[in-house]
Tab-separated table of C-alpha atoms in Angstrom:
chain	number	residue	atom	x	y	z
A	326	UNK	CA	97.528	97.668	172.574
A	327	UNK	CA	101.073	97.960	173.921
A	328	UNK	CA	104.009	96.366	172.093
A	329	UNK	CA	107.601	95.897	173.219
A	330	UNK	CA	110.443	95.238	170.765
A	331	UNK	CA	113.219	92.980	172.071
A	332	UNK	CA	116.439	93.223	170.038
A	333	UNK	CA	120.038	92.163	170.661
A	334	UNK	CA	121.802	95.216	169.212
A	335	UNK	CA	124.854	95.958	171.335
A	336	UNK	CA	128.456	96.104	170.118
A	337	UNK	CA	129.070	94.835	166.599
A	338	UNK	CA	125.561	93.331	166.501
A	339	UNK	CA	124.124	96.794	165.863
A	340	UNK	CA	125.501	96.469	162.318
A	341	UNK	CA	123.592	93.264	161.561
A	342	UNK	CA	120.617	93.416	159.203
A	343	UNK	CA	118.158	92.103	161.803
A	344	UNK	CA	118.928	95.012	164.148
A	345	UNK	CA	118.588	97.510	161.301
A	346	UNK	CA	115.283	95.965	160.205
A	347	UNK	CA	113.942	96.116	163.771
A	348	UNK	CA	114.880	99.786	164.178
A	349	UNK	CA	113.338	100.691	160.814
A	350	UNK	CA	110.076	99.059	161.828
A	351	UNK	CA	110.105	100.486	165.361
A	352	UNK	CA	110.491	104.077	164.142
A	353	UNK	CA	107.610	103.699	161.692
A	354	UNK	CA	105.289	101.992	164.199
A	355	UNK	CA	106.028	104.560	166.918
A	356	UNK	CA	103.983	107.125	164.992
A	357	UNK	CA	100.878	104.939	165.126
A	358	UNK	CA	100.847	102.580	168.144
A	359	UNK	CA	102.044	102.440	171.761
A	360	UNK	CA	105.429	100.775	171.340
A	361	UNK	CA	108.660	100.471	173.349
A	362	UNK	CA	112.166	99.269	172.531
A	363	UNK	CA	114.014	96.869	174.867
A	364	UNK	CA	111.917	97.896	177.853
A	365	UNK	CA	112.681	95.557	180.761
A	366	UNK	CA	109.168	95.844	182.244
A	367	UNK	CA	106.563	93.192	181.480
A	368	UNK	CA	103.488	95.429	181.174
A	369	UNK	CA	102.796	94.826	177.468
A	370	UNK	CA	100.200	93.004	175.408
A	371	UNK	CA	102.747	91.786	172.843
A	372	UNK	CA	106.483	91.238	172.923
A	373	UNK	CA	107.982	91.229	169.432
A	374	UNK	CA	111.438	89.640	169.295
A	375	UNK	CA	113.818	90.175	166.380
A	376	UNK	CA	116.762	88.116	167.624
A	377	UNK	CA	117.476	85.613	170.320
A	378	UNK	CA	120.300	85.950	172.807
A	379	UNK	CA	120.759	86.618	176.554
A	380	UNK	CA	118.383	89.602	176.671
A	381	UNK	CA	115.757	87.886	174.526
A	382	UNK	CA	115.775	84.602	176.427
A	383	UNK	CA	115.646	86.394	179.801
A	384	UNK	CA	112.596	88.394	178.708
A	385	UNK	CA	110.850	85.474	177.003
A	386	UNK	CA	111.115	83.379	180.169
A	387	UNK	CA	109.272	86.045	182.214
A	388	UNK	CA	106.780	87.566	179.773
A	389	UNK	CA	103.154	86.362	180.021
A	390	UNK	CA	101.549	88.137	177.034
A	391	UNK	CA	101.533	87.237	173.329
A	392	UNK	CA	104.963	86.625	171.819
A	393	UNK	CA	106.143	87.044	168.223
A	394	UNK	CA	109.555	86.486	166.699
A	395	UNK	CA	110.681	87.635	163.267
A	396	UNK	CA	112.844	84.914	161.739
A	397	UNK	CA	115.616	87.118	160.368
A	398	UNK	CA	117.959	84.209	161.040
A	399	UNK	CA	117.556	80.550	160.086
A	400	UNK	CA	120.000	77.603	160.118
A	401	UNK	CA	120.654	77.924	156.382
A	402	UNK	CA	122.037	81.436	156.857
A	403	UNK	CA	124.650	80.256	159.350
A	404	UNK	CA	126.369	77.939	156.861
A	405	UNK	CA	129.341	79.773	155.436
A	406	UNK	CA	128.805	82.530	158.000
A	407	UNK	CA	129.746	80.981	161.348
A	408	UNK	CA	132.788	78.829	162.039
A	409	UNK	CA	130.736	76.107	163.796
A	410	UNK	CA	127.079	76.458	162.702
A	411	UNK	CA	126.047	73.077	164.143
A	412	UNK	CA	126.679	74.435	167.647
A	413	UNK	CA	123.926	77.017	167.069
A	414	UNK	CA	121.550	75.515	164.497
A	415	UNK	CA	120.033	72.882	166.791
A	416	UNK	CA	118.655	75.701	168.975
A	417	UNK	CA	116.368	77.223	166.355
A	418	UNK	CA	113.462	74.779	166.468
A	419	UNK	CA	113.036	74.599	170.273
A	420	UNK	CA	113.414	78.373	170.638
A	421	UNK	CA	111.125	79.327	167.745
A	422	UNK	CA	108.504	76.856	168.999
A	423	UNK	CA	108.276	78.766	172.299
A	424	UNK	CA	106.626	81.716	170.535
A	425	UNK	CA	102.927	82.226	169.794
A	426	UNK	CA	103.603	83.455	166.256
A	427	UNK	CA	106.514	83.613	163.794
A	428	UNK	CA	107.044	86.192	161.050
A	429	UNK	CA	108.973	84.893	158.048
A	430	UNK	CA	110.756	87.562	155.983
A	431	UNK	CA	110.238	85.668	152.713
A	432	UNK	CA	108.334	82.709	151.303
A	433	UNK	CA	111.590	80.768	151.161
A	434	UNK	CA	112.167	81.530	154.834
A	435	UNK	CA	108.667	80.256	155.667
A	436	UNK	CA	109.355	76.995	153.811
A	437	UNK	CA	112.543	76.460	155.806
A	438	UNK	CA	110.741	77.129	159.096
A	439	UNK	CA	108.048	74.570	158.246
A	440	UNK	CA	110.610	72.014	157.095
A	441	UNK	CA	112.621	72.328	160.315
A	442	UNK	CA	109.495	71.623	162.365
A	443	UNK	CA	108.280	75.019	163.593
A	444	UNK	CA	104.711	74.619	164.864
A	445	UNK	CA	103.434	78.184	165.614
A	446	UNK	CA	101.420	79.966	162.928
A	447	UNK	CA	103.731	81.686	160.419
A	448	UNK	CA	103.000	84.930	158.554
A	449	UNK	CA	105.206	86.227	155.749
A	450	UNK	CA	106.018	89.961	156.024
A	451	UNK	CA	109.008	91.374	154.193
A	452	UNK	CA	111.485	93.864	155.627
A	453	UNK	CA	111.116	97.532	154.772
A	454	UNK	CA	113.082	100.773	154.674
A	455	UNK	CA	112.357	104.490	154.607
A	456	UNK	CA	112.757	105.073	150.886
A	457	UNK	CA	112.604	108.848	151.430
A	458	UNK	CA	115.760	108.641	153.548
A	459	UNK	CA	117.777	106.573	151.082
A	460	UNK	CA	118.195	109.021	148.236
A	461	UNK	CA	121.413	109.835	146.310
A	462	UNK	CA	123.327	112.944	147.321
A	463	UNK	CA	125.841	114.518	144.928
A	464	UNK	CA	127.894	116.156	147.694
A	465	UNK	CA	128.161	112.894	149.596
A	466	UNK	CA	129.208	111.194	146.352
A	467	UNK	CA	132.046	113.667	145.842
A	468	UNK	CA	133.158	113.474	149.467
A	469	UNK	CA	133.427	109.703	149.601
A	470	UNK	CA	135.058	109.394	146.188
A	471	UNK	CA	137.634	111.909	147.331
A	472	UNK	CA	138.467	109.616	150.271
A	473	UNK	CA	139.128	106.800	147.778
A	474	UNK	CA	141.020	109.070	145.337
A	475	UNK	CA	138.519	108.294	142.590
A	476	UNK	CA	137.366	110.629	139.832
A	477	UNK	CA	133.712	110.929	138.868
A	478	UNK	CA	134.448	108.924	135.714
A	479	UNK	CA	135.801	105.909	137.624
A	480	UNK	CA	133.221	103.117	137.930
A	481	UNK	CA	132.771	102.039	141.557
A	482	UNK	CA	131.080	98.712	142.310
A	483	UNK	CA	129.788	98.321	145.866
A	484	UNK	CA	129.039	95.406	148.189
A	485	UNK	CA	127.782	95.812	151.774
A	486	UNK	CA	128.028	92.634	153.827
A	487	UNK	CA	129.852	90.695	156.505
A	488	UNK	CA	133.229	89.313	155.424
A	489	UNK	CA	132.236	85.666	155.128
A	490	UNK	CA	132.114	82.974	152.420
A	491	UNK	CA	128.302	82.893	152.513
A	492	UNK	CA	128.242	86.569	151.570
A	493	UNK	CA	130.374	85.764	148.512
A	494	UNK	CA	133.619	87.417	149.568
A	495	UNK	CA	135.838	85.061	147.583
A	496	UNK	CA	133.720	85.629	144.458
A	497	UNK	CA	133.974	89.378	145.039
A	498	UNK	CA	137.777	89.140	144.954
A	499	UNK	CA	137.685	86.905	141.867
A	500	UNK	CA	135.396	89.336	140.033
A	501	UNK	CA	137.567	92.322	140.924
A	502	UNK	CA	140.593	90.509	139.538
A	503	UNK	CA	138.724	89.691	136.313
A	504	UNK	CA	137.715	93.326	135.734
A	505	UNK	CA	140.743	95.450	136.700
A	506	UNK	CA	139.475	98.635	135.049
A	507	UNK	CA	136.650	98.935	137.612
A	508	UNK	CA	136.947	99.674	141.332
A	509	UNK	CA	135.352	97.365	143.910
A	510	UNK	CA	134.373	98.485	147.421
A	511	UNK	CA	133.348	96.111	150.258
A	512	UNK	CA	131.760	97.730	153.313
A	513	UNK	CA	131.475	95.558	156.422
A	514	UNK	CA	133.631	93.550	158.780
A	515	UNK	CA	133.526	90.545	161.124
A	516	UNK	CA	130.680	91.049	163.638
A	517	UNK	CA	131.309	87.500	164.912
A	518	UNK	CA	135.093	88.102	165.062
A	519	UNK	CA	137.053	84.828	165.287
A	520	UNK	CA	133.786	82.868	165.232
A	521	UNK	CA	133.220	83.947	161.616
A	522	UNK	CA	133.702	81.266	158.973
A	523	UNK	CA	137.248	81.319	157.481
A	524	UNK	CA	138.286	84.220	159.700
A	525	UNK	CA	142.034	83.649	159.304
A	526	UNK	CA	141.790	82.559	155.672
A	527	UNK	CA	139.858	85.688	154.703
A	528	UNK	CA	142.286	87.970	156.535
A	529	UNK	CA	145.113	86.326	154.596
A	530	UNK	CA	143.231	86.748	151.306
A	531	UNK	CA	142.704	90.450	152.007
A	532	UNK	CA	146.447	90.964	152.506
A	533	UNK	CA	146.836	89.894	148.868
A	534	UNK	CA	143.697	91.540	147.516
A	535	UNK	CA	143.568	93.043	143.998
A	536	UNK	CA	144.779	96.639	143.756
A	537	UNK	CA	141.368	97.816	142.511
A	538	UNK	CA	139.593	96.838	145.761
A	539	UNK	CA	138.836	98.741	148.984
A	540	UNK	CA	137.975	97.205	152.380
A	541	UNK	CA	137.511	100.079	154.866
A	542	UNK	CA	135.377	98.038	157.295
A	543	UNK	CA	132.331	99.679	158.866
A	544	UNK	CA	131.449	103.292	158.025
A	545	UNK	CA	129.304	105.765	159.921
A	546	UNK	CA	127.550	107.368	156.936
A	547	UNK	CA	126.287	104.624	154.649
A	548	UNK	CA	124.485	107.236	152.523
A	549	UNK	CA	127.892	108.568	151.472
A	550	UNK	CA	128.896	105.114	150.322
A	551	UNK	CA	125.716	104.404	148.367
A	552	UNK	CA	125.893	107.853	146.762
A	553	UNK	CA	129.491	107.241	145.658
A	554	UNK	CA	128.735	103.909	143.967
A	555	UNK	CA	127.699	103.250	140.357
A	556	UNK	CA	126.455	99.673	140.762
A	557	UNK	CA	125.587	97.375	143.676
A	558	UNK	CA	127.068	93.871	143.535
A	559	UNK	CA	125.458	91.153	145.692
A	560	UNK	CA	127.392	87.863	145.434
A	561	UNK	CA	125.743	86.394	148.561
A	562	UNK	CA	124.674	82.751	148.360
A	563	UNK	CA	121.707	83.081	150.737
A	564	UNK	CA	119.702	85.830	152.474
A	565	UNK	CA	116.459	86.329	154.326
A	566	UNK	CA	115.211	89.577	152.845
A	567	UNK	CA	118.229	91.791	152.391
A	568	UNK	CA	118.065	95.267	153.946
A	569	UNK	CA	121.168	96.471	152.098
A	570	UNK	CA	119.648	95.491	148.761
A	571	UNK	CA	116.538	97.515	149.588
A	572	UNK	CA	118.694	100.474	150.581
A	573	UNK	CA	120.819	100.275	147.430
A	574	UNK	CA	117.787	100.088	145.158
A	575	UNK	CA	116.220	103.053	146.959
A	576	UNK	CA	119.451	104.944	146.190
A	577	UNK	CA	118.721	104.247	142.483
A	578	UNK	CA	121.693	101.903	142.196
A	579	UNK	CA	121.499	99.326	139.402
A	580	UNK	CA	122.107	95.887	140.888
A	581	UNK	CA	123.879	92.671	139.923
A	582	UNK	CA	123.087	89.723	142.200
A	583	UNK	CA	123.442	85.974	142.376
A	584	UNK	CA	120.636	83.960	140.795
A	585	UNK	CA	118.931	82.752	144.004
A	586	UNK	CA	115.351	81.847	144.841
A	587	UNK	CA	114.993	84.554	147.496
A	588	UNK	CA	116.350	87.356	145.296
A	589	UNK	CA	114.026	86.452	142.437
A	590	UNK	CA	111.095	86.237	144.864
A	591	UNK	CA	111.762	89.706	146.244
A	592	UNK	CA	113.076	91.575	143.206
A	593	UNK	CA	111.890	89.670	140.122
A	594	UNK	CA	113.268	91.465	137.010
A	595	UNK	CA	114.274	94.610	138.893
A	596	UNK	CA	117.919	93.506	138.922
A	597	UNK	CA	120.471	91.599	136.811
A	598	UNK	CA	121.346	88.048	137.862
A	599	UNK	CA	124.362	85.784	137.446
A	600	UNK	CA	124.461	81.997	138.108
A	601	UNK	CA	128.219	81.900	138.852
A	602	UNK	CA	130.913	84.569	138.819
A	603	UNK	CA	132.283	83.002	135.638
A	604	UNK	CA	129.033	84.091	133.963
A	605	UNK	CA	129.580	87.774	134.817
A	606	UNK	CA	130.378	89.695	131.648
A	607	UNK	CA	131.701	93.158	130.826
A	608	UNK	CA	128.287	94.024	129.390
A	609	UNK	CA	126.689	93.711	132.844
A	610	UNK	CA	128.735	96.695	134.027
A	611	UNK	CA	128.173	98.768	130.886
A	612	UNK	CA	126.585	102.259	130.985
A	613	UNK	CA	123.614	101.011	128.958
A	614	UNK	CA	122.844	98.186	131.398
A	615	UNK	CA	123.351	100.437	134.390
A	616	UNK	CA	120.883	102.930	132.919
A	617	UNK	CA	118.217	100.259	132.364
A	618	UNK	CA	118.470	98.828	135.877
A	619	UNK	CA	118.781	102.202	137.538
A	620	UNK	CA	115.289	102.928	136.232
A	621	UNK	CA	113.986	99.530	137.389
A	622	UNK	CA	115.353	100.161	140.886
A	623	UNK	CA	112.411	102.493	141.591
A	624	UNK	CA	110.188	99.445	142.063
A	625	UNK	CA	111.636	99.097	145.585
A	626	UNK	CA	108.966	101.591	146.718
A	627	UNK	CA	106.662	98.636	147.460
A	628	UNK	CA	108.911	97.888	150.442
A	629	UNK	CA	108.455	101.315	152.036
A	630	UNK	CA	108.585	100.844	155.789
A	631	UNK	CA	105.176	102.477	156.378
A	632	UNK	CA	103.504	99.807	154.231
A	633	UNK	CA	105.370	97.058	156.084
A	634	UNK	CA	104.406	98.649	159.427
A	635	UNK	CA	100.702	98.459	158.475
A	636	UNK	CA	101.050	94.706	157.908
A	637	UNK	CA	102.577	94.335	161.375
A	638	UNK	CA	99.852	96.416	163.001
A	639	UNK	CA	97.176	94.188	161.471
A	640	UNK	CA	98.963	91.126	162.841
A	641	UNK	CA	99.264	92.644	166.336
A	642	UNK	CA	95.536	93.463	166.352
A	643	UNK	CA	94.698	89.941	165.215
A	644	UNK	CA	96.748	88.415	168.010
A	645	UNK	CA	95.270	90.739	170.642
A	646	UNK	CA	91.732	89.926	169.485
A	647	UNK	CA	92.500	86.221	169.668
């Protein structure tokens, strides 16, 4: 059984969650099966796509074996993310229906795929990470806090996401303004550049951002950032199955996230939830709450990438047998 991963991961797209998820899975599977990454040859039993774009569509048109796509992206996730989502969203159904099988990254994702009229068989398999890699490091904590001129006693609240309304950027700024004694750090930029929703409006808002906020853009060592933080804040309105949330939990970070169906499906009572930013209270940031949810964060081990890779291997074998 030979499998080829097809991923659009050049330029700023390498920072997107779907590319990270694909690489995590590829590295785990490479220890167990014959697998390639963006190989242009067609000599494979299965082609597993994680995005669609020029490379993906070129390969899909020529490949004659079994085809799978993981639905990291759905129309819902483009609202509040792209400037003109309707220009893209109509493509999902005809493209997804060209595949032999679709992997949904959550039960909510599977429901959306069915509702939009996807006809291939759909299997739900969550994303995974190497939980052994994402572990806190005291030296990295000190190094990154030094860059921000923060002491070890300062409370640093972290968000990792694109700078878009769907990711909750405006609510992040509102929350930082409400709690001036804490420091708020947003890692991430505009991978879609001017095609991002509210590109100019957000840039203007950041020029007048609260003094207790940091927006350094992309960083090379995300482990430094996670190590430096005291709490992970996820104000996003919609996700597939968030890689950064898995990473943060693996780093033993207590988490505060929006009360959404997909977060409750994936994380249950592992994290604190808020319905709206007006419902966020001082108590949610308190040392006692952080201690409770730091302990709960260990439950992320069920999303270890090796377990997720086994689920994919079973699916590949099933498709080859069929």
